mmCIF file of C-alpha atoms and ligand atoms in Angstrom:
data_model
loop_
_atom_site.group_PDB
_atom_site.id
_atom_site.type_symbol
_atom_site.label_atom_id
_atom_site.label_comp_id
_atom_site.label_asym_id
_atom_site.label_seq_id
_atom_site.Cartn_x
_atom_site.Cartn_y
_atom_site.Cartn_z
ATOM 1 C CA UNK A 1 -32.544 3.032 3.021
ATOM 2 C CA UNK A 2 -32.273 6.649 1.791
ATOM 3 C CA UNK A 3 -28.782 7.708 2.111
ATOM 4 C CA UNK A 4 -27.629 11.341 2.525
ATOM 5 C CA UNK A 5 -25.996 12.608 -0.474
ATOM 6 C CA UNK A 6 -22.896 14.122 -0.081
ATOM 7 C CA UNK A 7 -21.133 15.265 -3.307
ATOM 8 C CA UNK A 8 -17.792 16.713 -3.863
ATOM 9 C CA UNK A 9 -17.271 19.227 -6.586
ATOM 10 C CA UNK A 10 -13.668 19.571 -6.771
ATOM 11 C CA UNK A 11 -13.539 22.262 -9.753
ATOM 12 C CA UNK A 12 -9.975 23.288 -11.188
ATOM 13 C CA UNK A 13 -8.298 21.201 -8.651
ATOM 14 C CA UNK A 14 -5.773 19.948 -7.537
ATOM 15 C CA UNK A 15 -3.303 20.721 -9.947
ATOM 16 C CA UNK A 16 -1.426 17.093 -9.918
ATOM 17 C CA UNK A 17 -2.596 13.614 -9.744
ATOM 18 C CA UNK A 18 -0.319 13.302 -6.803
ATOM 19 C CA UNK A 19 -2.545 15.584 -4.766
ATOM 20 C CA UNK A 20 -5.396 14.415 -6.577
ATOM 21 C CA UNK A 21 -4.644 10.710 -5.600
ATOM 22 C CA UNK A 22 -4.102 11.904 -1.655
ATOM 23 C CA UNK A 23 -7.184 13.399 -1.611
ATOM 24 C CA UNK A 24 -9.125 10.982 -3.061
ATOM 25 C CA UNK A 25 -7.507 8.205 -0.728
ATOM 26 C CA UNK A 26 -8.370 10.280 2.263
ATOM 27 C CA UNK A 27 -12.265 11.083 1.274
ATOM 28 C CA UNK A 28 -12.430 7.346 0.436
ATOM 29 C CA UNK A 29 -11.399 6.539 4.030
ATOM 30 C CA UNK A 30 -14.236 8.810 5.287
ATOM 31 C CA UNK A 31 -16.792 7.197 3.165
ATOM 32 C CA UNK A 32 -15.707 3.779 4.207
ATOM 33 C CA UNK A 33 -16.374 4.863 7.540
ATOM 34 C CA UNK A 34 -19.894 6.678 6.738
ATOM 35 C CA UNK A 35 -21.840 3.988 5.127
ATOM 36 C CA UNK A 36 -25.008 5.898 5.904
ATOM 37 C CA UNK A 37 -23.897 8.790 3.225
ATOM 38 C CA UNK A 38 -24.111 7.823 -0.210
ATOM 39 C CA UNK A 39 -20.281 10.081 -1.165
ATOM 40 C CA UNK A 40 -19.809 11.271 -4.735
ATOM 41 C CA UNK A 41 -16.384 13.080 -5.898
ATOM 42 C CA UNK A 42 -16.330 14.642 -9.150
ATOM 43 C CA UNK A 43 -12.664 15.821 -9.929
ATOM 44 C CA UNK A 44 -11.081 17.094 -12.873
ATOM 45 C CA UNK A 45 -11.561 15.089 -16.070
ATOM 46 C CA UNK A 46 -8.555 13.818 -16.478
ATOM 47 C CA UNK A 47 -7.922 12.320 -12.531
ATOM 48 C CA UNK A 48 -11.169 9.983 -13.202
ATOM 49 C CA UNK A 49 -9.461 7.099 -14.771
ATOM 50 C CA UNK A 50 -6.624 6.417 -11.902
ATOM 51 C CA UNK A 51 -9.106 7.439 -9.171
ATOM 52 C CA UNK A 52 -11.599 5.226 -10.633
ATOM 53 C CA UNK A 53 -9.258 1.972 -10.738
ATOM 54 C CA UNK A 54 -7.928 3.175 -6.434
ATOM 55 C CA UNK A 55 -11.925 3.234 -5.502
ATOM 56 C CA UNK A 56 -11.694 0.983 -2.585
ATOM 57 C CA UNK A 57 -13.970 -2.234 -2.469
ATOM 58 C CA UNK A 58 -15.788 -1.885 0.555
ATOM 59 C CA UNK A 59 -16.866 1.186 -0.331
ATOM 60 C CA UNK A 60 -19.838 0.600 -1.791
ATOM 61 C CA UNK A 61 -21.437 3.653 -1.134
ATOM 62 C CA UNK A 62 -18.962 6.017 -3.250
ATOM 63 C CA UNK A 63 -19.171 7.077 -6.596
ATOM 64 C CA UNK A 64 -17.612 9.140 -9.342
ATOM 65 C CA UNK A 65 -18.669 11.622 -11.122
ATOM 66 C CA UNK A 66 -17.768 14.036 -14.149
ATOM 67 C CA UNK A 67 -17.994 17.940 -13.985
ATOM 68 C CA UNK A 68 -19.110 18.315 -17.568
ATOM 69 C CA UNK A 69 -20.123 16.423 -20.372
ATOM 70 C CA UNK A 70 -20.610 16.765 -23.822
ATOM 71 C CA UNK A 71 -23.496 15.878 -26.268
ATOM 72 C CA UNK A 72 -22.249 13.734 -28.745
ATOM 73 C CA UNK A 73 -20.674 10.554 -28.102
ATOM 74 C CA UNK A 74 -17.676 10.844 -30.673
ATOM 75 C CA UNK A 75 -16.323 13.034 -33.758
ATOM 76 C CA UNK A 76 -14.801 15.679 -34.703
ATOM 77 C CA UNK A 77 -15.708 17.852 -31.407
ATOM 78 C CA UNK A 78 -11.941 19.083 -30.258
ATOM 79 C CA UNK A 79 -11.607 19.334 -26.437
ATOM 80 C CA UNK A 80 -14.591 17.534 -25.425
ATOM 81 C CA UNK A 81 -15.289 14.417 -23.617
ATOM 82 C CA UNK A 82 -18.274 12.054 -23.762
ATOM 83 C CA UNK A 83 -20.682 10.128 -21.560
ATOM 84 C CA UNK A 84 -19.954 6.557 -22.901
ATOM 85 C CA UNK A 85 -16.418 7.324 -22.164
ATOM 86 C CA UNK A 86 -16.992 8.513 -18.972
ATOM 87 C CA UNK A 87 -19.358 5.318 -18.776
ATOM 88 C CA UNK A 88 -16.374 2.906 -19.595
ATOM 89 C CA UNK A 89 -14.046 3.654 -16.744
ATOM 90 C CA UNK A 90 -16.693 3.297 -13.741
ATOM 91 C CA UNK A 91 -18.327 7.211 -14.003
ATOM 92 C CA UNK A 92 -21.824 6.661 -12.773
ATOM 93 C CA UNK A 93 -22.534 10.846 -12.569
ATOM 94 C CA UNK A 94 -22.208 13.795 -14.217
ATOM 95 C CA UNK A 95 -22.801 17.809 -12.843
ATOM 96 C CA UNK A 96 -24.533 19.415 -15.811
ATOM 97 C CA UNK A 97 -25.217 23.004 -15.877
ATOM 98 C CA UNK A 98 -22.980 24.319 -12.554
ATOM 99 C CA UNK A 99 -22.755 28.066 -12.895
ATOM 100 C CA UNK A 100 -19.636 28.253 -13.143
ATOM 101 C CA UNK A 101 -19.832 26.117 -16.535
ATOM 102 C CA UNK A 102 -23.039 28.387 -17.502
ATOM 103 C CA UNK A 103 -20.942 31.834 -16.763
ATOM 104 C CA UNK A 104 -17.459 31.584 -17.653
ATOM 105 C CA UNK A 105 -18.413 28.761 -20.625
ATOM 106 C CA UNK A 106 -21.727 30.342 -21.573
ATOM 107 C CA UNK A 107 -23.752 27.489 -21.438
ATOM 108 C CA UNK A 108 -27.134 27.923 -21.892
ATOM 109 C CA UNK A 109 -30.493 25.957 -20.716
ATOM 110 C CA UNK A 110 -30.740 24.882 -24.267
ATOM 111 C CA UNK A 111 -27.197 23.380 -24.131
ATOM 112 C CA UNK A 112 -27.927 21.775 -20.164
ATOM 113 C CA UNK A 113 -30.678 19.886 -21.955
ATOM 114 C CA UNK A 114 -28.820 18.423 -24.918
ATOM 115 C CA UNK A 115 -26.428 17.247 -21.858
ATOM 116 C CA UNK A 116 -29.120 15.893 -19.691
ATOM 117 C CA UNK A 117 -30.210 13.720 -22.556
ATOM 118 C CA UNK A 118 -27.137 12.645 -23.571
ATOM 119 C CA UNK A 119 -26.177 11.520 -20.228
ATOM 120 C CA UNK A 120 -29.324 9.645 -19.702
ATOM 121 C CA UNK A 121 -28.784 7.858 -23.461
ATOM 122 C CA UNK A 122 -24.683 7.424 -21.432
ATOM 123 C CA UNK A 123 -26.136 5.380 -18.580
ATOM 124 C CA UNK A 124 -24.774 8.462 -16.211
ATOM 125 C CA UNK A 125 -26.655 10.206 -13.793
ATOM 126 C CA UNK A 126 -27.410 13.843 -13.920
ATOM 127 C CA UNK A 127 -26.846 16.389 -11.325
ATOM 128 C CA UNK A 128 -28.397 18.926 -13.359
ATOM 129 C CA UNK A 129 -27.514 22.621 -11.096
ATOM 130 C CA UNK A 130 -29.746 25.339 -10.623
ATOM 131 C CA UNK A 131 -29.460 28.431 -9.039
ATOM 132 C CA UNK A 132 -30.767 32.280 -8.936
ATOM 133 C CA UNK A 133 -27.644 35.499 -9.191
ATOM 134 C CA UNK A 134 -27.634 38.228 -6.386
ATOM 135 C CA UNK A 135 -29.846 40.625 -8.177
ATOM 136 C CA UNK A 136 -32.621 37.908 -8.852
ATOM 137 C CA UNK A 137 -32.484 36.987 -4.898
ATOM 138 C CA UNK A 138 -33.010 40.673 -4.257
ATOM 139 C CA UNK A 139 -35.967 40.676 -5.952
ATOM 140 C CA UNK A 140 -37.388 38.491 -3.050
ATOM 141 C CA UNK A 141 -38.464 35.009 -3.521
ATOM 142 C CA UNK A 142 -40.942 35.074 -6.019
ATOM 143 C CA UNK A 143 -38.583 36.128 -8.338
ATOM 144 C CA UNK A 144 -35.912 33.698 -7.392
ATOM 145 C CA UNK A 145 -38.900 30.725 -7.723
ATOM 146 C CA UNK A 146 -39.382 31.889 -11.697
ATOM 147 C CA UNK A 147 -35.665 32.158 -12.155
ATOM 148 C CA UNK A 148 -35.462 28.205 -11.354
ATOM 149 C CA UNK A 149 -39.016 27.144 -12.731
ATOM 150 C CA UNK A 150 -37.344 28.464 -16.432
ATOM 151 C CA UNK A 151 -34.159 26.709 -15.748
ATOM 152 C CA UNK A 152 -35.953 23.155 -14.695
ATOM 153 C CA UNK A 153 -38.351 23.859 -17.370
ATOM 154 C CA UNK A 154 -35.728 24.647 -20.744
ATOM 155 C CA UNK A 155 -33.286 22.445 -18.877
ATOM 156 C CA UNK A 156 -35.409 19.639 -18.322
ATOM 157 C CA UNK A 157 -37.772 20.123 -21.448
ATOM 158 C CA UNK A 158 -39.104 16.793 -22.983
ATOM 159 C CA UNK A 159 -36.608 14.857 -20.427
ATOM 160 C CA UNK A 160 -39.379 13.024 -18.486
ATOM 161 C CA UNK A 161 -42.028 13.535 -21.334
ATOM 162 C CA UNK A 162 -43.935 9.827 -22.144
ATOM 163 C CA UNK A 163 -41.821 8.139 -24.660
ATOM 164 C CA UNK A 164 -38.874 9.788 -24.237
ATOM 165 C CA UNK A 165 -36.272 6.687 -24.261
ATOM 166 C CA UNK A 166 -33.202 8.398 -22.572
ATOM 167 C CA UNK A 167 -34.918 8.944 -18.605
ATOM 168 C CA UNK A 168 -36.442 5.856 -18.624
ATOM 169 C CA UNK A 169 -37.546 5.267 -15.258
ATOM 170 C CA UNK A 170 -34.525 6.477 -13.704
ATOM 171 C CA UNK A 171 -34.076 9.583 -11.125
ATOM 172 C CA UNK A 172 -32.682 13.374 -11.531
ATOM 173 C CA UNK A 173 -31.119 15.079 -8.922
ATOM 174 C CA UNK A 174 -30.930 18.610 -8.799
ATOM 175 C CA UNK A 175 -28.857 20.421 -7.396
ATOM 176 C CA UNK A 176 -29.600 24.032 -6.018
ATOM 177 C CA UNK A 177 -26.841 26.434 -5.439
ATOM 178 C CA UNK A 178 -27.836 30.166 -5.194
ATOM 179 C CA UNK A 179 -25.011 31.823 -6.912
ATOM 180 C CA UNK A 180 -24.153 34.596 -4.563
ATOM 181 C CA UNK A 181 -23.861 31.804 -1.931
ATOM 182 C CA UNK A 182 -21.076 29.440 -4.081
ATOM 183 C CA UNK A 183 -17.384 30.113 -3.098
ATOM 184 C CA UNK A 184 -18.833 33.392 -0.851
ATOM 185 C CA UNK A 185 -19.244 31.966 2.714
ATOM 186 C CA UNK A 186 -22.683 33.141 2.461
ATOM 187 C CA UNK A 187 -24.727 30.114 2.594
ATOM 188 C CA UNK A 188 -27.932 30.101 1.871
ATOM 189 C CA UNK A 189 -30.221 30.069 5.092
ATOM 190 C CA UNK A 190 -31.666 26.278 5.512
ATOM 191 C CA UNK A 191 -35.321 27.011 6.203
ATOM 192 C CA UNK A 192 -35.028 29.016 2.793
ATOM 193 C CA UNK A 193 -32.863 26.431 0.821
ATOM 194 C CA UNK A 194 -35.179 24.230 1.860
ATOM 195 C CA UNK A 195 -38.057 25.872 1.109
ATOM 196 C CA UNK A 196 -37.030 25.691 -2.439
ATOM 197 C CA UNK A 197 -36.161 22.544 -2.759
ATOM 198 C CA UNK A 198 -39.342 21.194 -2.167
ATOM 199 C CA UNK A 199 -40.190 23.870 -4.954
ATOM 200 C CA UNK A 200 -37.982 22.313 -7.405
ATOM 201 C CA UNK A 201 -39.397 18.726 -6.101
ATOM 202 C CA UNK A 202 -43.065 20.019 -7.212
ATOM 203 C CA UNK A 203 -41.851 21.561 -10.514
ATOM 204 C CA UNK A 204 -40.300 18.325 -11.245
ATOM 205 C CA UNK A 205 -42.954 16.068 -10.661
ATOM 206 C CA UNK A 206 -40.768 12.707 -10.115
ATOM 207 C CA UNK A 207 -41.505 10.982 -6.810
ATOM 208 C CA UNK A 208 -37.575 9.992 -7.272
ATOM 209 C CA UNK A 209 -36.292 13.035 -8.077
ATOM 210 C CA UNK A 210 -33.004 14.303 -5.026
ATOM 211 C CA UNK A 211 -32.801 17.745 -4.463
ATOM 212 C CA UNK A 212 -29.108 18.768 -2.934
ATOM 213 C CA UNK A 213 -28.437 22.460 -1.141
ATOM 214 C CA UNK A 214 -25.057 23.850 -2.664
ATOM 215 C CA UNK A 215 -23.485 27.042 -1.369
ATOM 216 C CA UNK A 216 -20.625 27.250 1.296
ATOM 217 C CA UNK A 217 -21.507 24.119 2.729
ATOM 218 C CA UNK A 218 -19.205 23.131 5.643
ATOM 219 C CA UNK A 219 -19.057 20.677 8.002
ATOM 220 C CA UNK A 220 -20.163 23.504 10.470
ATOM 221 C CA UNK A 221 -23.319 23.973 8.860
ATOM 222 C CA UNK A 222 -24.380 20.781 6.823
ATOM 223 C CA UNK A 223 -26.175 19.129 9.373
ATOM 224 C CA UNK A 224 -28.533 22.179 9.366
ATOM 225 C CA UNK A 225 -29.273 21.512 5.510
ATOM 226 C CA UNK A 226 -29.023 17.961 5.692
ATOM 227 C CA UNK A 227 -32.081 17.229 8.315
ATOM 228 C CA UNK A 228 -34.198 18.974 6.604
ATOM 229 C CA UNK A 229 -36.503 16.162 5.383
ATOM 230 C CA UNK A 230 -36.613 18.695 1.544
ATOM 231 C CA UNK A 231 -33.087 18.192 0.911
ATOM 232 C CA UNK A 232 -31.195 14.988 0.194
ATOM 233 C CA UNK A 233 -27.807 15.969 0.334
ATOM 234 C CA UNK A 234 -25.604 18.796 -0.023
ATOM 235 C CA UNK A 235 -22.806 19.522 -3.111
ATOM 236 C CA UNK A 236 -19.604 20.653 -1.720
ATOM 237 C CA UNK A 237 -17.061 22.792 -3.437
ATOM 238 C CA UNK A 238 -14.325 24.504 -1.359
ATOM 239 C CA UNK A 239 -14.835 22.206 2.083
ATOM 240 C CA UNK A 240 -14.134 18.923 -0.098
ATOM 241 C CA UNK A 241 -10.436 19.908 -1.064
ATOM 242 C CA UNK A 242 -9.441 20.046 2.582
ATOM 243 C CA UNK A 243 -9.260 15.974 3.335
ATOM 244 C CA UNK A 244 -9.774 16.619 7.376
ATOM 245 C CA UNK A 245 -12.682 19.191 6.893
ATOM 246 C CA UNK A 246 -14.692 16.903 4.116
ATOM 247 C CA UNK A 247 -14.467 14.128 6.331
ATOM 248 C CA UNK A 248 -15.450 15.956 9.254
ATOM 249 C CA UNK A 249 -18.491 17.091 6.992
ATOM 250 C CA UNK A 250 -19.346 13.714 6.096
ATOM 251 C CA UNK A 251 -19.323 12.753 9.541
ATOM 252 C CA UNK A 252 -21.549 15.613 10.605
ATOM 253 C CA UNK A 253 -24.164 15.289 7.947
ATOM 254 C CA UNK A 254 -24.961 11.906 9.810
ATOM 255 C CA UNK A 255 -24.992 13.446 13.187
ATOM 256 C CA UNK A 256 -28.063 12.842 15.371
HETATM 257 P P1 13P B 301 -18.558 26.125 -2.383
HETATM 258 O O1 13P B 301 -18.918 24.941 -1.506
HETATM 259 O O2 13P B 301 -17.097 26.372 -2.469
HETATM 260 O O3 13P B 301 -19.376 27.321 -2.032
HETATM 261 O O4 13P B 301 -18.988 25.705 -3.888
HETATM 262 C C1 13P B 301 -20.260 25.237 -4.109
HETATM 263 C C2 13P B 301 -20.317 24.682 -5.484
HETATM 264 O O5 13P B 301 -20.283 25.407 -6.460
HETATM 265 C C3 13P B 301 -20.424 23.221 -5.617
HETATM 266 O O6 13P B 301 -20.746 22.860 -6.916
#
């Protein structure tokens, strides 16, 4: 069975474990009760640990995953985390390449790709994100299409290549979140986010690749995204902090 992906991107928050530990409790209680949705929360670094040992047993279909990883597995690299330890207390995903990490961190393609191969070599899966700025989009589509071919392509490059150890025969997902429609309330229309998803599916060229729709996702308009047979799931910033509205969104994204 195919489940619908539903991811949580919980960013800079919260701000204590207390809140952290609440919220996690409460998302785990709506996965529990969505065993159709395959739910993935990715919170701040340093909740993963404690939320990790409180995942619930029966539910099997949730997962954790990191916002950011870095290349190297250990040394002298101040600040930064790696995918083996990530690997070691029960991470089983890592966002690579959010643009939020690629503007305010500069990360570059270059830099998404030494991440994607590291977390492949980690035993994590990628959720490598792609996604075009305002004046890109106003280009029209075309323009939008080469803006993600050259991110999948530098991001990607030599990833799925023959003999290249670290993919094996394991998945990708991507995840595509327009960036004028992340934190905005201006999501992305559903025909057209789905439209290129099956885009990035081509460029890709792995029958297992997952393509999720990120962008003021809500559990208004989920559903919309989520039927669409081009995208497998959605990745969910603002709407997963509130415990009542994330569930409500898991809920929906199963909705007949
Ligand atoms: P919002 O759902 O808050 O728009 O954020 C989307 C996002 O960036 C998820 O990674």
């Amino acid at each position: 069975m195919t489940r619908t992906i539903i991811a949580a991107n919980w960013k800079e928050h919260p701000v204590t474990m207390k809140d952290a530990r609440r919220l996690f409790d409460a998302t785990m209680r709506a996965a529990v009760a969505s065993p159709q949705a395959e739910v993935l929360v990715c919170p701040p670094a340093i909740f993963l640990e404690e939320l990790a040992a409180r995942m619930p047993r029966g539910a099997r279909n949730a997962s954790l995953g990191a916002q950011d990883v870095f290349w190297e597995e250990e040394g002298a690299f101040t600040g930064s985390v790696g995918p083996r330890m990530l690997k070691a207390i029960g991470v089983r995903y890592v966002i690579i390449g959010h643009s939020e990490r690629r503007r305010v961190f500069g990360e570059t393609d270059a830099i998404v790709n030494k991440k994607v191969r590291a977390a492949y070599a980690g035993g994590l899966m990628p959720i490598v994100c792609v996604g075009e700025p305002p004046e890109v989009r106003r280009k029209g589509v075309a323009a939008a299409r080469r803006h993600i071919a050259q991110q999948l392509a530098r991001g990607l490059k030599d990833v799925f290549s023959r003999g290249s150890h670290e993919s094996g025969a394991r998945g990708i997902i991507v995840a595509y979140e327009p960036l004028w429609a992340i934190g905005s309330g201006k999501n992305d229309s559903p025909v057209d986010a789905a439209a290129m998803a099956a885009f990035i599916t081509s460029s890709i060229k792995r029958p297992s690749a997952k393509v999720l729709y990120g962008g003021s996702v809500d559990s208004a308009n989920v559903r919309e995204y989520v039927q669409l047979k081009e995208i497998d799931g959605a990745l969910v910033g603002g709407a997963s902090l509130v415990a009542k509205e994330f569930a409500a969104l898991i809920r929906r994204s199963l909705a007949k």
